Structure formats: structure tokens, C-alpha cells
Short mmCIF file of C-alpha atoms in Angstrom, two decimals:
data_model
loop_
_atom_site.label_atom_id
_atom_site.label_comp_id
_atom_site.label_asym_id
_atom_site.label_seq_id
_atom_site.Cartn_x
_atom_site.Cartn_y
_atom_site.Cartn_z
CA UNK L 1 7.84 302.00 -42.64
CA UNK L 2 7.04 302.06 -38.82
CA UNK L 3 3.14 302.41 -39.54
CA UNK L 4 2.57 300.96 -42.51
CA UNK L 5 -0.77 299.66 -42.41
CA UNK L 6 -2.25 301.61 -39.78
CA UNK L 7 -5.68 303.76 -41.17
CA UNK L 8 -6.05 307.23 -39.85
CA UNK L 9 -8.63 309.67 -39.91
CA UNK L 10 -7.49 313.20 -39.05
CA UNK L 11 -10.60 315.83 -39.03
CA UNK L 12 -9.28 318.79 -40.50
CA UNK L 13 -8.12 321.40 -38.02
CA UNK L 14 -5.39 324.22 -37.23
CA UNK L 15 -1.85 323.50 -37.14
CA UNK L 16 -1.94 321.10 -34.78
CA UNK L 17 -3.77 318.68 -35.47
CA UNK L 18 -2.43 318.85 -39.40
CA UNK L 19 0.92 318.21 -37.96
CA UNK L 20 -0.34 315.23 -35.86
CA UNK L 21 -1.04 313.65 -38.90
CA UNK L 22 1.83 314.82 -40.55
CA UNK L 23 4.17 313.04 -38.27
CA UNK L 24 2.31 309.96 -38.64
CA UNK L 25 1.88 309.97 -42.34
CA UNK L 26 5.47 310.39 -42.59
CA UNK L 27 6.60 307.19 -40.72
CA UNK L 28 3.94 305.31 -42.82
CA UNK L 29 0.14 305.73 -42.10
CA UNK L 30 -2.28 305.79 -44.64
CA UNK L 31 -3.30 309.42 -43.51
CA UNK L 32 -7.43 310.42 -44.39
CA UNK L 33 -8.21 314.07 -43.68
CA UNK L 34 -11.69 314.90 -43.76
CA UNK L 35 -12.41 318.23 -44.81
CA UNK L 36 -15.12 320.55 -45.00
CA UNK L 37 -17.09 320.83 -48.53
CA UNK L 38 -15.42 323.34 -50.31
CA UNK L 39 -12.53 325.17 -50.90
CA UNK L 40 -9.68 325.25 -48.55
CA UNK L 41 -6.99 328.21 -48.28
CA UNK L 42 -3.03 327.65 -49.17
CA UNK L 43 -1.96 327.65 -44.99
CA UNK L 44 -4.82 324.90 -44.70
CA UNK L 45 -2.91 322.66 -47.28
CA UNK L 46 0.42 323.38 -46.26
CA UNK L 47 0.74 319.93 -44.22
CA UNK L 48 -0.96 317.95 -46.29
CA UNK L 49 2.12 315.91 -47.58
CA UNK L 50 1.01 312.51 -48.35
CA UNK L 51 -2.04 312.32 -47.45
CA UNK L 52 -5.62 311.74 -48.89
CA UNK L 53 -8.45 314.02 -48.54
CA UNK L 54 -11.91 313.14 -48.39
CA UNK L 55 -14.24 316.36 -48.44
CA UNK L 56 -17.61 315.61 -46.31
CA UNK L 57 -20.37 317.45 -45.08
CA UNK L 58 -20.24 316.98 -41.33
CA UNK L 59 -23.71 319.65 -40.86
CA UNK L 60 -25.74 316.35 -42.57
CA UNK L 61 -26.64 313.45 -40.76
CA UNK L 62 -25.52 311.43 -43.66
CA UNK L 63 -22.36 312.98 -43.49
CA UNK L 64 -21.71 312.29 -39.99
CA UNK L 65 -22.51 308.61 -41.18
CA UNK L 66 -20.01 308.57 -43.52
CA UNK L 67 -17.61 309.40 -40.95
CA UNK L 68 -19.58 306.24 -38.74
CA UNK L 69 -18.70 303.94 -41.49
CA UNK L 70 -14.82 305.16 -42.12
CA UNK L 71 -14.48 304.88 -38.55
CA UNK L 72 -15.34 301.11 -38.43
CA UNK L 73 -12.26 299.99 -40.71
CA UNK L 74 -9.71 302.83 -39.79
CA UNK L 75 -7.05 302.51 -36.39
CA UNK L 76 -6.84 306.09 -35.23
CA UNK L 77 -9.10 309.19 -35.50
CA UNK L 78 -7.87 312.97 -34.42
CA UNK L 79 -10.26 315.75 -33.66
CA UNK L 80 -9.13 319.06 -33.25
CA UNK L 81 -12.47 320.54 -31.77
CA UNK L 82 -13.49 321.86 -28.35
CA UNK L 83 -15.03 319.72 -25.84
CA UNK L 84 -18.34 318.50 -26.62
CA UNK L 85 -18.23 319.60 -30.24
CA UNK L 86 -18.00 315.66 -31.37
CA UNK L 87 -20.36 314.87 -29.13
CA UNK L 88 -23.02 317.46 -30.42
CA UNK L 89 -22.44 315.83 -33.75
CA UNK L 90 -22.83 312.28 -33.15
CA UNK L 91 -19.24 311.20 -33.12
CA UNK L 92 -18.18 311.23 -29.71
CA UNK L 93 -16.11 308.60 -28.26
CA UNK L 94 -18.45 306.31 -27.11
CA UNK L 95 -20.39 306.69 -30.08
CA UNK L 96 -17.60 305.39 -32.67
CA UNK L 97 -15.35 303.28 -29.87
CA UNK L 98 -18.75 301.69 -29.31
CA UNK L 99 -18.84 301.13 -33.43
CA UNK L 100 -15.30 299.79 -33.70
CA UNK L 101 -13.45 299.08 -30.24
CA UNK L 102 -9.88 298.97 -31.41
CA UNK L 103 -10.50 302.77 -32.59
CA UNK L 104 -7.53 305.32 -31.02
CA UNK L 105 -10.00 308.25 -30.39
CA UNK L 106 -7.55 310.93 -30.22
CA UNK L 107 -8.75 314.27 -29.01
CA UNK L 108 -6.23 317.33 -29.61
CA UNK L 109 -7.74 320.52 -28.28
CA UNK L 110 -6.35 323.66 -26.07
CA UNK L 111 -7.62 323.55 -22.97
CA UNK L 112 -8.85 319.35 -22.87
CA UNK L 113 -12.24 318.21 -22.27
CA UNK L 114 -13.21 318.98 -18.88
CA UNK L 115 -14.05 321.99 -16.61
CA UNK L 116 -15.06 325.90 -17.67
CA UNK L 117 -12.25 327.07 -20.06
CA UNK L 118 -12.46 323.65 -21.88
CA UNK L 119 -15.11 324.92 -24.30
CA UNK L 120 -13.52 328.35 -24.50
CA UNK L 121 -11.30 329.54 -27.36
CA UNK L 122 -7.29 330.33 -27.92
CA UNK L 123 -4.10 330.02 -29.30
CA UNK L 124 -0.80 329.13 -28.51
CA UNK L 125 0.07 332.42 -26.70
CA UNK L 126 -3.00 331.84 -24.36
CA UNK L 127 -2.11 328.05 -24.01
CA UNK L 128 1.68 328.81 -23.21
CA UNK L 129 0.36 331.61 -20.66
CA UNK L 130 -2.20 329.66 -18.70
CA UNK L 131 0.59 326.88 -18.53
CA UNK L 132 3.00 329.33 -16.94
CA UNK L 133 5.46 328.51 -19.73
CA UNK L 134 4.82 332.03 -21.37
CA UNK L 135 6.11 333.83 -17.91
CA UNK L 136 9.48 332.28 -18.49
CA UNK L 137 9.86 334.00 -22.12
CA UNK L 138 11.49 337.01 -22.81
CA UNK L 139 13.92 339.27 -21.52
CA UNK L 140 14.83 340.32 -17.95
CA UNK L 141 12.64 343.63 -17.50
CA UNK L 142 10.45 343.51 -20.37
CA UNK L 143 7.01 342.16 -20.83
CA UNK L 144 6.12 338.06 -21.86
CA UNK L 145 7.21 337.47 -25.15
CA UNK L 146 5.48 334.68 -27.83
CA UNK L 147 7.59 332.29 -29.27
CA UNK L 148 6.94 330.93 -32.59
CA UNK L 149 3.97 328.46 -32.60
CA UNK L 150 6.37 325.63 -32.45
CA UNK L 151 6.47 325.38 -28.50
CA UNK L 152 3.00 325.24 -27.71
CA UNK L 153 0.99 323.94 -30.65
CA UNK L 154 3.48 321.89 -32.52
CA UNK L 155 5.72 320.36 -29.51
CA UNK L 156 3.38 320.51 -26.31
CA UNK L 157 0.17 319.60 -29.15
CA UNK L 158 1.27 317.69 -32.14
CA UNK L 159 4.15 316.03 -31.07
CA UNK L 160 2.75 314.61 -27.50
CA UNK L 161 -0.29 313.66 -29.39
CA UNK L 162 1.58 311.88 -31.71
CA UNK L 163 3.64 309.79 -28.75
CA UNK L 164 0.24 309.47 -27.53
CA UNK L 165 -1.08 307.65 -30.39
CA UNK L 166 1.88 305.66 -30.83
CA UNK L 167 1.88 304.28 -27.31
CA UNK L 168 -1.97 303.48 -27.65
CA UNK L 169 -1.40 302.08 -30.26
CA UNK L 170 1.65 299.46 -29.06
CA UNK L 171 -1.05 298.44 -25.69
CA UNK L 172 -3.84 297.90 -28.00
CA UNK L 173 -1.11 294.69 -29.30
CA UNK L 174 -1.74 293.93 -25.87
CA UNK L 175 -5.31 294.44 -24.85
CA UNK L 176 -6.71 293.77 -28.08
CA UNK L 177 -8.83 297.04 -27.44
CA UNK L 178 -8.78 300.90 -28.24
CA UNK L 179 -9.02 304.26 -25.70
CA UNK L 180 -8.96 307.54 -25.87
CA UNK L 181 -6.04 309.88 -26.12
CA UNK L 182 -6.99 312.96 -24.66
CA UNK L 183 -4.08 316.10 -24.86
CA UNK L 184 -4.41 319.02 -23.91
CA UNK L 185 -1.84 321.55 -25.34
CA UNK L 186 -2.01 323.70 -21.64
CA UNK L 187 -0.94 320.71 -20.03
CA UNK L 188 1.58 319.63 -22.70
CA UNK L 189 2.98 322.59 -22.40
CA UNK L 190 3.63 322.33 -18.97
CA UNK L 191 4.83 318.81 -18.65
CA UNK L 192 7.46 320.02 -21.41
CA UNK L 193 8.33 322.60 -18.76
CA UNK L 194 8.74 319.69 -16.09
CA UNK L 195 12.31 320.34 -15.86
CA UNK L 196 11.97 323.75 -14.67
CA UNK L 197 9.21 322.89 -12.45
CA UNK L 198 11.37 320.44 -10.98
CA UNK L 199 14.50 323.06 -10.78
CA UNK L 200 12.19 326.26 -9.91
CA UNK L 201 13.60 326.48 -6.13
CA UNK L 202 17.47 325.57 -6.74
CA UNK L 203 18.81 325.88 -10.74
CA UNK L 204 15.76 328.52 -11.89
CA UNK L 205 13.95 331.50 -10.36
CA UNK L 206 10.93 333.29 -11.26
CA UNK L 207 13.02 336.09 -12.76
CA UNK L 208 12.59 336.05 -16.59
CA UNK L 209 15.64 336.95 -18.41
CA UNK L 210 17.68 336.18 -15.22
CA UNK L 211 18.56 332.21 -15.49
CA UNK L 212 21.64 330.41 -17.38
CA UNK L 213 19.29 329.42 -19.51
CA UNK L 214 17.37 332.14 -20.40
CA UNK L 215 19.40 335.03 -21.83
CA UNK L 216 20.73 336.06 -18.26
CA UNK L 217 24.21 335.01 -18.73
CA UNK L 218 26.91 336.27 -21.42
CA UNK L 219 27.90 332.89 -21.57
CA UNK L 220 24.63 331.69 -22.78
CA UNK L 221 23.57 334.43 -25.63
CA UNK L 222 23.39 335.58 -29.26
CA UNK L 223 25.79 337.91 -30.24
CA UNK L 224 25.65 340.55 -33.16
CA UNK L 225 28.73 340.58 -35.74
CA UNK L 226 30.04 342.98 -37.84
CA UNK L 227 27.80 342.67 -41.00
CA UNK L 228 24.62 342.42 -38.87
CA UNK L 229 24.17 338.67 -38.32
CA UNK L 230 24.10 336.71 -35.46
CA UNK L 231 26.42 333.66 -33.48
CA UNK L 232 25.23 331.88 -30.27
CA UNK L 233 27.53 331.29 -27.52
CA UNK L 234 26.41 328.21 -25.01
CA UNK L 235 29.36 327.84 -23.55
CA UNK L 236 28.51 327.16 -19.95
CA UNK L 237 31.05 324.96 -19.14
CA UNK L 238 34.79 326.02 -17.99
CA UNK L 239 36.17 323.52 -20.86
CA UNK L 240 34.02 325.42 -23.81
CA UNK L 241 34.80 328.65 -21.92
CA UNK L 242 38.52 328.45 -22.41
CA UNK L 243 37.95 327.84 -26.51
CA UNK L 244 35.81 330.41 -26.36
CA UNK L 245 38.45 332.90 -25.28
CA UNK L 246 41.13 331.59 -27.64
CA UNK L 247 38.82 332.03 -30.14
CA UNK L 248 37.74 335.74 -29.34
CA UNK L 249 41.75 336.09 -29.05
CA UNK L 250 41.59 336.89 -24.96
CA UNK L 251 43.23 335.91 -22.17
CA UNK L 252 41.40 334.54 -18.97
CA UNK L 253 42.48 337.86 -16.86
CA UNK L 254 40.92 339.70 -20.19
CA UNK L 255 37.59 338.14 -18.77
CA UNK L 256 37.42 335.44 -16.36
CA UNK L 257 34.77 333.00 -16.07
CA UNK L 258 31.31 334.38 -15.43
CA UNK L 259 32.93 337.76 -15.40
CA UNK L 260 30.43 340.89 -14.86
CA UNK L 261 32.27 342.44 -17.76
CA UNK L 262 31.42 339.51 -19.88
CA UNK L 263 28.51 341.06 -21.74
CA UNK L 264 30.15 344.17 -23.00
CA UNK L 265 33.50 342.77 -23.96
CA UNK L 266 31.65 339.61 -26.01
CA UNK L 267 29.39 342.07 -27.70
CA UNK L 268 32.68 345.10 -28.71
CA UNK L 269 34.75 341.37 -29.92
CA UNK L 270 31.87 339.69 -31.73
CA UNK L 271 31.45 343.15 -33.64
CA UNK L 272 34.26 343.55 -34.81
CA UNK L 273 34.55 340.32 -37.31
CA UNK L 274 32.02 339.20 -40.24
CA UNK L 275 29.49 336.17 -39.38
CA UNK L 276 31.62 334.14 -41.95
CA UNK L 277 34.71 335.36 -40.19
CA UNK L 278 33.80 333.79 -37.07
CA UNK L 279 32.32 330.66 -38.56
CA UNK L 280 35.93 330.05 -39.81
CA UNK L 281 37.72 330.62 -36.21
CA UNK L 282 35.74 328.40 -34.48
CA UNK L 283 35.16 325.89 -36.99
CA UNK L 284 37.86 323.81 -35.43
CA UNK L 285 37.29 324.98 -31.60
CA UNK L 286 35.25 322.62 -29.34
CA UNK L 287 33.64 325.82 -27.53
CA UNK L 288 29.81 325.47 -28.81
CA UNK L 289 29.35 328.76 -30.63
CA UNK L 290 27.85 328.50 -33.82
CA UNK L 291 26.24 330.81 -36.54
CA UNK L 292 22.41 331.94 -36.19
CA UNK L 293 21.13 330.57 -39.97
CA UNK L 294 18.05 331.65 -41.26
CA UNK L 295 15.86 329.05 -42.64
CA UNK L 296 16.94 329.03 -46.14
CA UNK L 297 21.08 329.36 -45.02
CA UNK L 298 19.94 326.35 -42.65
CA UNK L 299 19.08 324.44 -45.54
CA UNK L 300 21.71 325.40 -47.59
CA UNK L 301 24.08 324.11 -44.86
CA UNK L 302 22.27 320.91 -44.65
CA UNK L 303 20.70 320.12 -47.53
CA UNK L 304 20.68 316.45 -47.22
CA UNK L 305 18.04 316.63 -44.52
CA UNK L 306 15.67 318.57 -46.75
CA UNK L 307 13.15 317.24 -49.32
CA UNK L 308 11.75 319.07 -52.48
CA UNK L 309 8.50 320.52 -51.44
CA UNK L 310 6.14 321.10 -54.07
CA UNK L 311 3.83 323.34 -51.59
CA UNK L 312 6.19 326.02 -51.27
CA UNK L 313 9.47 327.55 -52.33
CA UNK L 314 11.37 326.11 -49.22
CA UNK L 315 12.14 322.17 -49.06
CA UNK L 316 10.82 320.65 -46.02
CA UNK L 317 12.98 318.78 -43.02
CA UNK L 318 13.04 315.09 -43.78
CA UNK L 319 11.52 313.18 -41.18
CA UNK L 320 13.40 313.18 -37.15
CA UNK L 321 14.01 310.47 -36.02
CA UNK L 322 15.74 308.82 -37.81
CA UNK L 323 14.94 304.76 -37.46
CA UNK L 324 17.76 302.06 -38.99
CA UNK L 325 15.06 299.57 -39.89
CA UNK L 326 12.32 301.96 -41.31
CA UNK L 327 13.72 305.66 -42.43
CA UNK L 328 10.61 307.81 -42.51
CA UNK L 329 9.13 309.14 -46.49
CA UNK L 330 11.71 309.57 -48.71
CA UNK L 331 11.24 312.28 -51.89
CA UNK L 332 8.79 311.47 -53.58
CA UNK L 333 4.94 312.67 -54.64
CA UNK L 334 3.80 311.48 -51.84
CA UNK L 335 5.24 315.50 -50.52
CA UNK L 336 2.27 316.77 -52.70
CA UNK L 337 -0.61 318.08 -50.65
CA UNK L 338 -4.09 316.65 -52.45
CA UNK L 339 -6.55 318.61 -53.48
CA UNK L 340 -9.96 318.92 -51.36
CA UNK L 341 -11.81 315.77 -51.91
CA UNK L 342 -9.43 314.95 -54.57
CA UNK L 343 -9.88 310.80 -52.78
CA UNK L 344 -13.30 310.91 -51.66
CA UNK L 345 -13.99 308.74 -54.64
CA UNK L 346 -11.63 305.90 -54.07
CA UNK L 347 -11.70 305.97 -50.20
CA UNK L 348 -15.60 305.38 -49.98
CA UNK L 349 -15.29 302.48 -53.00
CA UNK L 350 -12.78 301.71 -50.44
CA UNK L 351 -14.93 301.30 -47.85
CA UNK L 352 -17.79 299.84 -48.96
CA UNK L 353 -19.62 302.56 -50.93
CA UNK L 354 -21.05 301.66 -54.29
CA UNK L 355 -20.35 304.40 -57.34
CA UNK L 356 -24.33 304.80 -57.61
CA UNK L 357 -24.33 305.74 -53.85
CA UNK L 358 -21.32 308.13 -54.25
CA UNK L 359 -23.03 310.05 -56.74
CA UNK L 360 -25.86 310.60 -54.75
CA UNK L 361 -24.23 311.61 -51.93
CA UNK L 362 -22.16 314.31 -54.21
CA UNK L 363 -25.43 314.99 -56.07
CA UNK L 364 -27.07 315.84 -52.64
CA UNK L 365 -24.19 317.92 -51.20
CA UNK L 366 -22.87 315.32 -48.52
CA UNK L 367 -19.38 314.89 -50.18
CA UNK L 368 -17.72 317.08 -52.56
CA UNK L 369 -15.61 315.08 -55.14
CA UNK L 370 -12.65 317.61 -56.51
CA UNK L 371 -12.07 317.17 -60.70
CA UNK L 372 -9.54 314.49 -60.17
CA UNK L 373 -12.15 312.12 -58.55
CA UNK L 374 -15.20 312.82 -60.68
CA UNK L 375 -16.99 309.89 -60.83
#
């Protein structure tokens, strides 16, 4: 596996952050989340897949120390907080870089460390809106609509702070030394936008709803069918266009290319045939229009890219991408999310902790040790 061997400590957090260390659990990391003492709810769990959990007071001085001490032998540490949270406890950067300086000190917040809003709260919708990304959403006419949180906290948060890691972690082979990866999910979720920055004044205008790639063309859109489902037409291009046509049984005088009629005669053909009935006419057409699945159809479609999930009634995706020399977690237990402090035990032997001083520490309230690591 890609990161076998590498020690992380993830500070238990929203999404985000969880999915951080989901991504690099699944390519190999030994994955440590430190979580609070006491119980955690189901959506706190839910990306917990192989990794261990280690439940530790971080209010106590000694509990910030145990953190110190896991810090010394571990590669990479995410913290989800605000700015200057770590720092009011002890474990800022300089604090634990200074303890062990090959440490990746990655810091995954909203707003990043410095000026005003950096200590303020939000989500993705105010992340996506400060960004300017949330203007672009939506349709022509109508107010800013949210996305799912997979834009702004998973892709512009998890995933860049994943890359971020990763690349820290391939010039530390270099330098011999750690640094701090600081991402901010605002400005992630701009540079994912950097496209349409770069296209704003030629392929993409302010006009929500307006763009080729935005709703405002028939060409580019989802399209109700008869029984009340969904296909999505991206067929931009004159070649797909032409399929397109044979497949909806019209001519190209019917409804030229980029016709202003296009809207209302795709929407009276796409009604008038069954989701399935469609998915079998262009099943052999090269015109990009597809079905719109819903999560479970998706997997049922592809179900070798799923894995039994033991969290929840859906499987999860397998790990993207897909490497030749080191595939990412296959089915296994490791898909299990562990219980709160169900490792504390064995990860403090681990690192240097006797069982006397583990006892006092749970006896004392400064780790929690779940049934399964009772000592």
C-alpha cells in the first residue's frame, strides 16, 4: 500500500477532516483519531473505516501531553479547529514541530489561520459563498443554491488536504524535515474554481444558470422521462449532437444544433419513453446521455467498485485512484469503524506507556478506555 508505514494522528473533527484521514487510511496509513472522552454519535463514526481510536481528554494538561508524546513517533497530524485553538492548548505547530521536526502539521479549517473571519464559524454553504463558487450555483433567475457538502468540504477541504499531505510528505524524502500544511476550504474552493476564473471574461459570464456548463443550454441538461426519472444530456459537441438526434428519432431540420427550440422539443421527446427505455436506445450511441442513478441503482450498476460496509446499509466506493502497484483497502474489517477509545490501550503500550500508567490516566479521567481495551 502507498502509505504503509506512515503514523497519523487525525484530531477528531467534522466531515472534513474525518475524510482527510479517510483517504489516507485507505491507501495505507496507520490512521489514530483522537477523540473526545465519551460517547460519540453514529454521523461522528461514519468515516471511521480502518482506523484506531484513542479517546483523550484534551481539557487536562496531561492529556494534551499525551498528545506531546504520540506526536514524537507519528508522521502527520490533522486538526480541524479554528485558528489559535491548538495554540491555546499547547499543541501548536511550533510546539510539537519543535518536539519532532519531521511532523506534517496539517491544519484543515474554513476560513485558514490568519486575519478576522479566521476565528469565526461556518459551513460549507458560507465557505462556497465567500469563495464566490456559491454565486455560480443554481438556476438562471433564482436565488444561490447549496450543493451537497461534497464541493466545498470534501473536494476543496479533504481532498486538497490530502494532496497536501502527500506532497509534504514526498519533500520531507528530500529535506529530511517537516512543515506545515495549512488549507483553507474558502480558498480550496476557489482554486477548484480556477478554471472559471481563468474563463470568466471569454467561455463564462456572471449569469448563473446562463453558461454551457451550467444548466443554460438544452444540450447540457437533465431531462425528465416518462415514469418520473431522470437522463443527462452533455452533448456539446456536433459529433454527440447528431447521435443524440438519431436517438430521440429527429432529423437535424427537426432541431438544429443549438436550436432555441431545443429545450421544449428534448423535454415533450424525453417524456414520452421510460428511463429504462432510453437506457436501451442509447446504449449503443456514442452521444453522452446517460441515466440519472440514485445511489443505491449506482451501486447496483457497479457493484464491483463498492465494498460491504458494516456502518450502514449502503456499501461504500472502493478507493479512486486506482494505483497498479498498490490498489487501495480491499474488503475486509478493516471497513469497521472502532469504537471510542476502543485502542487507547494498545496505542499508548505502543508508545511508551506502561499498563500501571494507563490505568491511572483512565482512573483519573485523562483517557477513556472503551470495553474492548479494558486493561
Amino acid at each position: 500500500m502507498a502509505l504503509k508505514g506512515i503514523t497519523v494522528l487525525e484530531l477528531s473533527g467534522l466531515a472534513p477532516s474525518q475524510f482527510c484521514g479517510h483517504i489516507l487510511a485507505d491507501f495505507g496509513a496507520k490512521v489514530i483519531r483522537i477523540d473526545k472522552v465519551g460517547h460519540l454519535g453514529p454521523h461522528e463514526q461514519l468515516l471511521g473505516h480502518g482506523k484506531k481510536s484513542v479517546s483523550v481528554n484534551l481539557k487536562l494538561q496531561q492529556g494534551r501531553d499525551v498528545i506531546k508524546k504520540l506526536s514524537t513517533k507519528s508522521d502527520v497530524l490533522i486538526e480541524p479547529f479554528r485558528a489559535g485553538v491548538m495554540e491555546r492548548l499547547g499543541l501548536g505547530p511550533e510546539i510539537l514541530t519543535g518536539i519532532n521536526d519531521k511532523l506534517i502539521y496539517a491544519r484543515l479549517s474554513g476560513f485558514g489561520q490568519v486575519g478576522e473571519i479566521s476565528k469565526s464559524a461556518g459551513h460549507d454553504i458560507n465557505f462556497l459563498a465567500l469563495s464566490g463558487v456559491l454565486s455560480l450555483l443554481g438556476w438562471n433567475g433564482k436565488h444561490p443554491t447549496p450543493p451537497c457538502n461534497i464541493l466545498g468540504d470534501f473536494a476543496a477541504g479533504s481532498v486538497l488536504c490530502a494532496l497536501g499531505i502527500v506532497m509534504a510528505l514526498f519533500e520531507r524524502t528530500r529535506t529530511g524535515k517537516g512543515q506545515v500544511v495549512d488549507l483553507s476550504i474558502t480558498r480550496g474552493c476557489s482554486y477548484l474554481a480556477s478554471w472559471i476564473f481563468a474563463t470568466k471574461d471569454s467561455l463564462w459570464s456572471d449569469q448563473r444558470g446562463r453558461n454551457l456548463l451550467d444548466g443554460g443550454t438544452y444540450l447540457y441538461n437533465t431531462y425528465e422521462t416518462k415514469d418520473g426519472k431522470w437522463m443527462a444530456v452533455g452533448a456539446l459537441e456536433k459529433k454527440f449532437y447528431d447521435n443524440v438526434l438519431i436517438g430521440l428519432g429527429l432529423k437535424e431540420e427537426d432541431c438544429p444544433y443549438f436550436s432555441e427550440n431545443g429545450f421544449s422539443i428534448f423535454t415533450r421527446i424525453f417524456k414520452e419513453k421510460t428511463q429504462a427505455e432510453w437506457i436501451k436506445i442509447f446504449k449503443n450511441l456514442d452521444a453522452c446521455v446517460t441515466p440519472v442513478l440514485s445511489l443505491e441503482e449506482s451501486i447496483n450498476s457497479r457493484s464491483e467498485d463498492f465494498t460491504a460496509n458494516t456502518n450502514t446499509h449502503l456499501p461504500l466506493p472502493l478507493p479512486e485512484p486506482r494505483l497498479s502497484q498498490s490498489f487501495g483497502s480491499s474488503p475486509s474489517n478493516s471497513y469497521k469503524s472502532p469504537l471510542v477509545g476502543e485502542h487507547t490501550e494498545a496505542v499508548l503500550l505502543e508508545a511508551g506507556y506502561s499498563k500501571t500508567e494507563i490505568k491511572e490516566l483512565a482512573e483519573q479521567n485523562i483517557v477513556y478506555l472503551s470495553q474492548k481495551s479494558k486493561l
